[in-house]
Structures are given as structure tokens and as C-alpha cells.
CSV table of N, CA and C and ligand atoms in Angstrom, one decimal:
chain,number,residue,atom,x,y,z
A,29,SER,N,-7.7,-2.5,-4.7
A,29,SER,CA,-9.0,-2.9,-4.3
A,29,SER,C,-9.7,-1.8,-3.4
A,30,VAL,N,-11.0,-1.9,-3.3
A,30,VAL,CA,-11.7,-0.8,-2.5
A,30,VAL,C,-11.3,-1.0,-1.1
A,31,GLN,N,-11.0,0.2,-0.4
A,31,GLN,CA,-10.5,0.1,1.0
A,31,GLN,C,-11.5,1.3,1.7
A,32,GLN,N,-11.4,1.2,3.1
A,32,GLN,CA,-11.8,2.3,3.8
A,32,GLN,C,-10.7,2.8,4.6
A,33,THR,N,-10.8,4.1,4.9
A,33,THR,CA,-9.7,4.7,5.8
A,33,THR,C,-10.4,5.8,6.7
A,34,LEU,N,-9.7,6.1,7.7
A,34,LEU,CA,-10.2,7.1,8.7
A,34,LEU,C,-9.4,8.4,8.5
A,35,SER,N,-10.2,9.3,8.4
A,35,SER,CA,-9.7,10.8,8.1
A,35,SER,C,-10.1,11.7,9.3
A,36,ILE,N,-9.3,12.4,9.8
A,36,ILE,CA,-9.7,13.5,10.8
A,36,ILE,C,-9.3,14.9,10.4
A,37,ILE,N,-10.3,15.7,10.2
A,37,ILE,CA,-9.9,17.1,9.9
A,37,ILE,C,-9.6,17.8,11.3
A,38,LYS,N,-8.5,18.2,11.5
A,38,LYS,CA,-8.0,18.5,12.9
A,38,LYS,C,-8.4,20.0,13.3
A,39,PRO,N,-8.3,20.2,14.6
A,39,PRO,CA,-8.8,21.5,15.1
A,39,PRO,C,-8.4,22.7,14.3
A,40,ASN,N,-7.1,22.8,13.9
A,40,ASN,CA,-6.7,24.0,13.2
A,40,ASN,C,-7.4,24.2,11.9
A,41,ALA,N,-7.7,23.2,11.2
A,41,ALA,CA,-8.3,23.2,9.8
A,41,ALA,C,-9.9,23.5,10.0
A,42,VAL,N,-10.4,22.9,11.1
A,42,VAL,CA,-11.9,23.3,11.5
A,42,VAL,C,-12.0,24.8,11.8
A,43,ALA,N,-11.0,25.3,12.7
A,43,ALA,CA,-11.1,26.7,13.0
A,43,ALA,C,-11.0,27.6,11.9
A,44,LYS,N,-10.3,27.2,10.6
A,44,LYS,CA,-10.1,28.0,9.6
A,44,LYS,C,-11.3,28.0,8.7
A,45,ASN,N,-12.3,27.2,9.0
A,45,ASN,CA,-13.6,27.0,8.2
A,45,ASN,C,-13.0,26.2,6.8
A,46,ALA,N,-12.1,25.3,7.0
A,46,ALA,CA,-11.7,24.5,5.8
A,46,ALA,C,-12.2,23.3,5.6
A,47,ILE,N,-13.3,23.0,6.3
A,47,ILE,CA,-14.0,21.6,6.2
A,47,ILE,C,-14.3,21.2,4.8
A,48,GLY,N,-15.1,22.4,4.2
A,48,GLY,CA,-15.7,22.2,2.9
A,48,GLY,C,-14.5,22.0,1.8
A,49,ALA,N,-13.6,22.9,1.9
A,49,ALA,CA,-12.5,22.8,1.0
A,49,ALA,C,-11.7,21.4,1.0
A,50,ILE,N,-11.6,21.0,2.2
A,50,ILE,CA,-10.8,19.6,2.4
A,50,ILE,C,-11.6,18.3,2.0
A,51,CYS,N,-13.0,18.5,2.3
A,51,CYS,CA,-13.8,17.4,1.7
A,51,CYS,C,-14.0,17.4,0.4
A,52,ASP,N,-13.9,18.5,-0.3
A,52,ASP,CA,-14.0,18.8,-1.7
A,52,ASP,C,-12.8,18.0,-2.4
A,53,ARG,N,-11.7,18.1,-1.8
A,53,ARG,CA,-10.4,17.4,-2.4
A,53,ARG,C,-10.7,15.9,-2.3
A,54,PHE,N,-11.3,15.4,-1.2
A,54,PHE,CA,-11.4,14.0,-1.0
A,54,PHE,C,-12.4,13.5,-2.1
A,55,GLU,N,-13.5,14.3,-2.3
A,55,GLU,CA,-14.5,14.0,-3.3
A,55,GLU,C,-14.1,14.0,-4.6
A,56,LYS,N,-13.3,15.1,-4.9
A,56,LYS,CA,-12.7,15.2,-6.4
A,56,LYS,C,-11.8,14.0,-6.7
A,57,ALA,N,-11.1,13.5,-5.6
A,57,ALA,CA,-10.2,12.4,-5.9
A,57,ALA,C,-10.9,11.0,-6.0
A,58,GLY,N,-12.1,11.1,-5.8
A,58,GLY,CA,-12.9,9.8,-5.9
A,58,GLY,C,-13.2,9.2,-4.5
A,59,LEU,N,-12.9,9.8,-3.5
A,59,LEU,CA,-13.0,9.2,-2.1
A,59,LEU,C,-14.6,9.6,-1.7
A,60,ARG,N,-15.3,8.6,-1.1
A,60,ARG,CA,-16.6,8.8,-0.7
A,60,ARG,C,-16.8,8.8,0.7
A,61,ILE,N,-17.6,9.7,1.3
A,61,ILE,CA,-17.7,9.8,2.7
A,61,ILE,C,-18.7,8.8,3.2
A,62,LEU,N,-18.3,7.8,4.0
A,62,LEU,CA,-19.3,6.7,4.4
A,62,LEU,C,-19.8,7.0,5.9
A,63,ALA,N,-19.1,7.9,6.6
A,63,ALA,CA,-19.6,8.4,8.0
A,63,ALA,C,-18.9,9.6,8.3
A,64,ALA,N,-19.5,10.5,9.2
A,64,ALA,CA,-18.9,11.6,9.5
A,64,ALA,C,-19.5,12.1,11.0
A,65,ARG,N,-18.5,12.6,11.8
A,65,ARG,CA,-18.9,12.9,13.1
A,65,ARG,C,-18.1,14.1,13.6
A,66,MET,N,-18.8,15.1,14.0
A,66,MET,CA,-18.0,16.3,14.6
A,66,MET,C,-17.9,16.0,16.1
A,67,LEU,N,-16.8,16.1,16.7
A,67,LEU,CA,-16.7,16.0,18.1
A,67,LEU,C,-15.4,16.7,18.7
A,68,HIS,N,-15.6,17.2,19.9
A,68,HIS,CA,-14.5,17.8,20.7
A,68,HIS,C,-13.9,16.7,21.5
A,69,MET,N,-12.9,16.2,21.2
A,69,MET,CA,-12.2,15.0,21.9
A,69,MET,C,-11.8,15.4,23.4
A,70,SER,N,-12.0,14.4,24.3
A,70,SER,CA,-11.5,14.6,25.6
A,70,SER,C,-10.1,14.2,25.6
A,71,ARG,N,-9.3,14.5,26.6
A,71,ARG,CA,-7.9,14.2,26.7
A,71,ARG,C,-7.8,12.7,26.7
A,72,GLU,N,-8.7,11.9,27.3
A,72,GLU,CA,-8.6,10.5,27.4
A,72,GLU,C,-8.8,9.9,26.0
A,73,GLN,N,-9.8,10.4,25.2
A,73,GLN,CA,-10.1,10.1,23.9
A,73,GLN,C,-8.8,10.2,23.0
A,74,ALA,N,-8.3,11.5,23.1
A,74,ALA,CA,-7.1,11.8,22.2
A,74,ALA,C,-5.9,10.8,22.5
A,75,ALA,N,-5.9,10.7,23.8
A,75,ALA,CA,-4.6,9.9,24.3
A,75,ALA,C,-4.8,8.4,23.9
A,76,ALA,N,-6.0,7.9,24.0
A,76,ALA,CA,-6.3,6.6,23.5
A,76,ALA,C,-6.1,6.4,22.0
A,77,PHE,N,-6.7,7.5,21.2
A,77,PHE,CA,-6.5,7.3,19.7
A,77,PHE,C,-5.1,7.2,19.3
A,78,TYR,N,-4.2,8.1,20.0
A,78,TYR,CA,-2.8,8.2,19.6
A,78,TYR,C,-2.0,7.3,20.6
A,79,ALA,N,-2.4,6.3,21.2
A,79,ALA,CA,-1.7,5.5,22.1
A,79,ALA,C,-0.4,5.0,21.7
A,80,VAL,N,-0.3,4.8,20.3
A,80,VAL,CA,1.0,4.2,19.7
A,80,VAL,C,2.0,5.4,19.9
A,81,HIS,N,1.7,6.6,20.1
A,81,HIS,CA,2.7,7.6,20.2
A,81,HIS,C,3.1,8.0,21.7
A,82,GLN,N,2.4,7.3,22.6
A,82,GLN,CA,2.6,7.6,24.1
A,82,GLN,C,4.2,7.5,24.3
A,83,GLY,N,4.7,8.5,25.1
A,83,GLY,CA,6.0,8.4,25.5
A,83,GLY,C,6.9,9.1,24.4
A,84,LYS,N,6.5,9.5,23.2
A,84,LYS,CA,7.2,10.2,22.3
A,84,LYS,C,7.3,11.7,22.6
A,85,PRO,N,8.2,12.5,22.3
A,85,PRO,CA,8.4,13.8,22.8
A,85,PRO,C,7.3,14.9,22.2
A,86,PHE,N,6.5,14.5,21.3
A,86,PHE,CA,5.5,15.3,20.8
A,86,PHE,C,4.2,14.9,21.3
A,87,PHE,N,4.1,13.9,22.1
A,87,PHE,CA,2.9,13.3,22.6
A,87,PHE,C,2.0,14.4,23.3
A,88,ASP,N,2.5,15.0,24.3
A,88,ASP,CA,1.7,15.9,25.1
A,88,ASP,C,1.2,17.2,24.3
A,89,GLU,N,2.0,17.5,23.4
A,89,GLU,CA,1.6,18.7,22.5
A,89,GLU,C,0.5,18.2,21.6
A,90,LEU,N,0.6,17.0,21.1
A,90,LEU,CA,-0.4,16.5,20.3
A,90,LEU,C,-1.7,16.3,20.8
A,91,VAL,N,-1.8,15.8,22.1
A,91,VAL,CA,-3.0,15.6,22.8
A,91,VAL,C,-3.6,16.9,23.1
A,92,GLY,N,-2.7,17.9,23.6
A,92,GLY,CA,-3.2,19.3,23.8
A,92,GLY,C,-3.9,19.8,22.6
A,93,PHE,N,-3.1,19.8,21.4
A,93,PHE,CA,-3.7,20.3,20.2
A,93,PHE,C,-5.0,19.6,19.8
A,94,MET,N,-5.1,18.2,19.8
A,94,MET,CA,-6.3,17.5,19.4
A,94,MET,C,-7.5,17.7,20.3
A,95,THR,N,-7.2,18.3,21.5
A,95,THR,CA,-8.4,18.5,22.3
A,95,THR,C,-8.7,20.1,22.4
A,96,SER,N,-8.1,20.9,21.5
A,96,SER,CA,-8.1,22.3,21.7
A,96,SER,C,-9.5,22.8,20.9
A,97,GLY,N,-10.2,22.0,20.2
A,97,GLY,CA,-11.3,22.4,19.5
A,97,GLY,C,-11.9,21.2,18.8
A,98,PRO,N,-13.1,21.4,18.1
A,98,PRO,CA,-13.8,20.3,17.5
A,98,PRO,C,-12.9,19.7,16.2
A,99,VAL,N,-13.2,18.5,15.9
A,99,VAL,CA,-12.6,17.9,14.7
A,99,VAL,C,-13.7,17.2,14.0
A,100,LEU,N,-13.5,16.9,12.8
A,100,LEU,CA,-14.5,16.1,12.0
A,100,LEU,C,-13.7,14.7,11.7
A,101,ALA,N,-14.2,13.7,12.2
A,101,ALA,CA,-13.8,12.3,12.0
A,101,ALA,C,-14.7,11.8,10.7
A,102,MET,N,-14.0,11.1,9.8
A,102,MET,CA,-14.8,10.6,8.7
A,102,MET,C,-14.2,9.2,8.3
A,103,ALA,N,-15.2,8.3,7.9
A,103,ALA,CA,-14.7,7.0,7.2
A,103,ALA,C,-14.8,7.4,5.7
A,104,LEU,N,-13.6,7.2,5.0
A,104,LEU,CA,-13.6,7.5,3.5
A,104,LEU,C,-13.5,6.0,2.8
A,105,GLU,N,-14.2,5.9,1.6
A,105,GLU,CA,-14.0,4.7,0.9
A,105,GLU,C,-13.6,5.1,-0.5
A,106,GLY,N,-12.8,4.0,-1.2
A,106,GLY,CA,-12.6,4.3,-2.6
A,106,GLY,C,-11.4,3.3,-2.8
A,107,GLU,N,-11.1,3.2,-4.2
A,107,GLU,CA,-10.1,2.4,-4.7
A,107,GLU,C,-8.7,2.8,-4.2
A,108,ASP,N,-8.0,1.8,-3.4
A,108,ASP,CA,-6.9,2.2,-2.7
A,108,ASP,C,-6.9,3.4,-1.8
A,109,ALA,N,-8.0,3.5,-1.1
A,109,ALA,CA,-8.4,4.8,-0.3
A,109,ALA,C,-7.2,5.1,0.7
A,110,ILE,N,-6.5,4.2,1.2
A,110,ILE,CA,-5.5,4.6,2.2
A,110,ILE,C,-4.3,5.2,1.6
A,111,ALA,N,-3.8,4.7,0.5
A,111,ALA,CA,-2.6,5.4,-0.1
A,111,ALA,C,-3.1,6.6,-0.8
A,112,LEU,N,-4.3,6.6,-1.4
A,112,LEU,CA,-4.9,7.8,-2.1
A,112,LEU,C,-5.0,9.0,-1.1
A,113,ASN,N,-5.6,8.7,0.1
A,113,ASN,CA,-5.8,9.6,1.1
A,113,ASN,C,-4.4,10.3,1.6
A,114,ARG,N,-3.4,9.3,1.6
A,114,ARG,CA,-2.2,9.9,2.1
A,114,ARG,C,-1.4,10.7,1.0
A,115,GLU,N,-1.7,10.4,-0.2
A,115,GLU,CA,-1.1,11.2,-1.3
A,115,GLU,C,-1.8,12.6,-1.3
A,116,ILE,N,-3.1,12.6,-1.1
A,116,ILE,CA,-3.8,14.0,-1.1
A,116,ILE,C,-3.4,14.7,0.0
A,117,MET,N,-3.1,14.0,1.2
A,117,MET,CA,-2.8,14.8,2.4
A,117,MET,C,-1.4,15.4,2.3
A,118,GLY,N,-0.4,14.8,1.7
A,118,GLY,CA,1.0,15.1,1.7
A,118,GLY,C,1.6,14.7,2.9
A,119,ALA,N,3.0,14.9,3.0
A,119,ALA,CA,3.7,14.4,4.2
A,119,ALA,C,3.4,14.8,5.4
A,120,THR,N,3.5,14.1,6.5
A,120,THR,CA,3.1,14.3,7.9
A,120,THR,C,3.6,15.7,8.3
A,121,ASN,N,5.0,15.8,8.0
A,121,ASN,CA,5.7,17.1,8.4
A,121,ASN,C,5.3,18.0,7.0
A,122,PRO,N,4.5,19.1,7.4
A,122,PRO,CA,4.1,19.8,6.3
A,122,PRO,C,5.2,20.6,5.6
A,123,ALA,N,6.4,20.8,6.2
A,123,ALA,CA,7.5,21.3,5.6
A,123,ALA,C,7.9,20.5,4.4
A,124,GLN,N,7.7,19.2,4.4
A,124,GLN,CA,7.9,18.2,3.4
A,124,GLN,C,6.8,17.8,2.5
A,125,ALA,N,5.7,18.5,2.8
A,125,ALA,CA,4.5,18.2,1.9
A,125,ALA,C,4.6,18.8,0.4
A,126,ALA,N,4.3,18.0,-0.5
A,126,ALA,CA,4.3,18.4,-1.9
A,126,ALA,C,3.3,19.6,-2.0
A,127,PRO,N,3.6,20.5,-3.0
A,127,PRO,CA,2.7,21.6,-3.3
A,127,PRO,C,1.3,21.0,-3.8
A,128,GLY,N,0.2,21.7,-3.3
A,128,GLY,CA,-1.0,21.2,-3.8
A,128,GLY,C,-1.7,20.3,-2.8
A,129,THR,N,-0.9,19.7,-1.9
A,129,THR,CA,-1.5,18.7,-1.0
A,129,THR,C,-2.2,19.5,0.1
A,130,ILE,N,-3.1,18.8,0.9
A,130,ILE,CA,-3.9,19.4,2.0
A,130,ILE,C,-2.9,20.0,3.1
A,131,ARG,N,-1.9,19.3,3.4
A,131,ARG,CA,-1.0,19.7,4.4
A,131,ARG,C,-0.2,21.0,3.8
A,132,ALA,N,0.2,21.0,2.7
A,132,ALA,CA,0.9,22.1,2.1
A,132,ALA,C,0.0,23.4,2.2
A,133,ASP,N,-1.2,23.2,2.1
A,133,ASP,CA,-2.1,24.4,2.0
A,133,ASP,C,-2.9,24.7,3.2
A,134,PHE,N,-2.9,23.8,4.3
A,134,PHE,CA,-3.8,24.0,5.4
A,134,PHE,C,-3.0,23.8,6.7
A,135,ALA,N,-1.8,23.2,6.7
A,135,ALA,CA,-1.0,23.0,8.0
A,135,ALA,C,-0.5,24.2,8.6
A,136,ASP,N,-0.4,24.3,9.7
A,136,ASP,CA,0.4,25.4,10.6
A,136,ASP,C,1.7,25.0,11.1
A,137,SER,N,1.9,23.6,11.4
A,137,SER,CA,3.1,23.2,12.0
A,137,SER,C,3.1,21.7,11.9
A,138,PHE,N,4.2,21.0,12.3
A,138,PHE,CA,4.3,19.5,12.3
A,138,PHE,C,3.0,19.0,13.2
A,139,THR,N,2.8,19.6,14.2
A,139,THR,CA,1.8,19.1,15.1
A,139,THR,C,0.4,19.5,14.6
A,140,GLU,N,0.2,20.7,14.2
A,140,GLU,CA,-1.0,21.3,13.6
A,140,GLU,C,-1.1,21.1,12.1
A,141,ASN,N,-0.9,19.8,11.7
A,141,ASN,CA,-0.9,19.4,10.3
A,141,ASN,C,-2.2,19.2,9.5
A,142,ALA,N,-3.2,19.7,10.1
A,142,ALA,CA,-4.5,19.9,9.3
A,142,ALA,C,-5.5,18.6,9.3
A,143,VAL,N,-4.7,17.5,9.0
A,143,VAL,CA,-5.5,16.3,8.8
A,143,VAL,C,-4.7,15.0,9.3
A,144,HIS,N,-5.5,14.0,9.7
A,144,HIS,CA,-4.8,12.6,10.0
A,144,HIS,C,-5.5,11.8,9.0
A,145,GLY,N,-4.7,10.7,8.6
A,145,GLY,CA,-5.2,9.6,7.8
A,145,GLY,C,-4.6,8.4,8.2
A,146,SER,N,-5.3,7.2,8.1
A,146,SER,CA,-4.8,5.9,8.6
A,146,SER,C,-3.7,5.5,7.7
A,147,ASP,N,-2.7,4.7,8.3
A,147,ASP,CA,-1.6,4.3,7.5
A,147,ASP,C,-1.5,2.9,6.9
A,148,ALA,N,-2.5,2.0,7.3
A,148,ALA,CA,-2.5,0.7,6.8
A,148,ALA,C,-3.8,0.1,7.1
A,149,PRO,N,-4.2,-1.0,6.4
A,149,PRO,CA,-5.7,-1.6,6.6
A,149,PRO,C,-6.0,-1.9,8.0
A,150,ASP,N,-5.0,-2.5,8.8
A,150,ASP,CA,-5.3,-2.8,10.1
A,150,ASP,C,-5.6,-1.6,11.0
A,151,THR,N,-4.8,-0.6,10.9
A,151,THR,CA,-5.0,0.6,11.7
A,151,THR,C,-6.2,1.2,11.1
A,152,ALA,N,-6.6,1.2,9.9
A,152,ALA,CA,-7.9,1.9,9.4
A,152,ALA,C,-9.0,1.3,10.0
A,153,ALA,N,-9.0,-0.1,10.1
A,153,ALA,CA,-10.2,-0.8,10.7
A,153,ALA,C,-10.3,-0.3,12.2
A,154,THR,N,-9.2,-0.4,12.9
A,154,THR,CA,-9.2,0.0,14.4
A,154,THR,C,-9.6,1.4,14.5
A,155,GLU,N,-9.1,2.4,13.6
A,155,GLU,CA,-9.5,3.8,13.9
A,155,GLU,C,-10.9,4.1,13.5
A,156,ILE,N,-11.5,3.3,12.4
A,156,ILE,CA,-12.8,3.6,12.0
A,156,ILE,C,-13.8,3.1,13.2
A,157,ALA,N,-13.4,2.0,13.8
A,157,ALA,CA,-14.2,1.4,14.9
A,157,ALA,C,-14.1,2.4,16.1
A,158,PHE,N,-13.0,3.1,16.2
A,158,PHE,CA,-12.8,3.9,17.5
A,158,PHE,C,-13.8,5.1,17.3
A,159,PHE,N,-14.1,5.7,16.2
A,159,PHE,CA,-15.0,6.8,16.0
A,159,PHE,C,-16.4,6.3,15.7
A,160,PHE,N,-16.5,5.3,14.9
A,160,PHE,CA,-17.9,4.7,14.6
A,160,PHE,C,-18.1,3.2,15.0
A,161,PRO,N,-18.3,3.0,16.5
A,161,PRO,CA,-18.5,1.8,16.9
A,161,PRO,C,-19.7,1.1,16.4
A,162,GLU,N,-20.8,2.0,15.9
A,162,GLU,CA,-22.0,1.5,15.4
A,162,GLU,C,-22.0,1.2,14.0
A,163,GLY,N,-20.7,1.4,13.4
A,163,GLY,CA,-20.5,0.9,11.8
A,163,GLY,C,-20.7,2.2,11.0
A,164,VAL,N,-20.3,2.0,9.7
A,164,VAL,CA,-20.5,3.1,8.8
A,164,VAL,C,-21.6,2.8,7.9
A,165,CYS,N,-21.9,3.8,7.0
A,165,CYS,CA,-23.0,3.7,6.0
A,165,CYS,C,-22.7,2.6,5.1
A,166,VAL,N,-23.8,1.8,4.7
A,166,VAL,CA,-23.4,0.7,3.9
A,166,VAL,C,-23.3,1.4,2.4
A,167,ARG,N,-22.3,0.9,1.6
A,167,ARG,CA,-22.0,1.4,0.4
A,167,ARG,C,-23.3,1.2,-0.6
A,168,THR,N,-23.7,2.2,-1.3
A,168,THR,CA,-24.9,2.1,-2.1
A,168,THR,C,-24.6,2.2,-3.6
A,169,ARG,N,-23.4,2.6,-4.1
A,169,ARG,CA,-23.1,2.6,-5.4
A,169,ARG,C,-21.6,2.4,-5.7
B,202,LIG,P1,-0.9,12.2,12.5
B,202,LIG,O1,-0.8,11.6,11.1
B,202,LIG,O2,-2.2,12.5,13.0
B,202,LIG,O3,-0.2,11.2,13.4
B,202,LIG,C1,0.5,11.6,14.6
B,202,LIG,C2,0.7,13.0,14.7
B,202,LIG,O4,1.6,13.7,15.7
B,202,LIG,C3,1.1,13.7,13.4
B,202,LIG,O5,0.1,13.6,12.4
B,202,LIG,C4,1.4,15.1,13.8
B,202,LIG,O6,0.2,15.9,14.0
B,202,LIG,C5,2.0,14.9,15.2
B,202,LIG,N1,3.4,15.1,15.4
B,202,LIG,C6,4.1,16.2,15.9
B,202,LIG,N2,5.3,16.0,15.8
B,202,LIG,C7,5.6,14.9,15.2
B,202,LIG,C8,6.7,14.1,14.9
B,202,LIG,N3,8.0,14.6,15.1
B,202,LIG,N4,6.6,13.1,14.2
B,202,LIG,C9,5.3,12.5,13.9
B,202,LIG,N5,4.3,13.2,14.3
B,202,LIG,C10,4.3,14.3,14.8
């Protein structure tokens, strides 16, 4: 079924000027950008977004990285968008990401893994509302 998912192009990928290359992969796979917002997250925002990881050994490094520069948050839509986005991204640990995936090509480390994508419909809804409280563009085709 048609789903929406939250994507973040992380600071390392933005710094590499890879926004266009990564969005091209989303669009070529049939995902449609319904909302997009560039922002430099505060520590409070990053900690709130990743609240589920609070207390984990990588949490401080993650918050430090996610606040190190601007990110592009996007709401993507398409058939099975959540799983499709995760397939295009590759494994969270870039050492395990399949060749040709975004993380295989743009990640620098487990933390600096280039992109984030929602993992389930409930988290997708929460994460989209986090960055787009005013809602996303209504689908036109
Ligand atoms: P993301 O999909 O954004 O979700 C949590 C992030 O924490 C993950 O991508 C990585 O950037 C980062 N991270 C760093 N170390 C780990 C780890 N050991 N396990 C999971 N996520 C990690």
C-alpha cells in the first residue's frame, strides 16, 4: 500500500554535497518528496528525535554528530515506502550495507551513516509530525 516515511540526509552527506545524488536515488526508485526542510538541529531537537536511543552507548556521539551541521528532513511517499527506503539506504551499519546502497556509497561510519529512515508506520507518522507539524503537501498524482 502507499505509505509515507521520514528521511533525513545527515550532516556528513550534506557536507559532501550529496543531497542531489541521494534524492535522485529516491526519485528513481519511485519515491516522491512530499515535504522538505533544511535545518541545523539543536541538541534538544536531536535528543528528542532520538529519544528511543537515550542511554545507549552511542547516544552522545549520535547527538553530537546530528547537530554538527545542517540536515535535510523529507517526507517521502510511495508504494511500500518504508521498506523501499530502507532497501535503498542499506544496513544501518555501513560495513554491512549492500553494494549500491546509499550507505555503502555515502556513509563514513556507523554513526555518520549518511541517512535516516523510519522503521515502521507508527514511527514514520511520529517522525514526519516531528519535522512537519503543519503537515505535508497533499498528493497530487
Ligand atoms: P539511524 O537510522 O538514524 O538510527 C539511529 C542512529 O544511531 C543510526 O542511524 C546511526 O547513525 C547511529 N548509531 C551509531 N552507532 C550505532 C549502533 N551501534 N547501533 C545503532 N545505531 C547506531
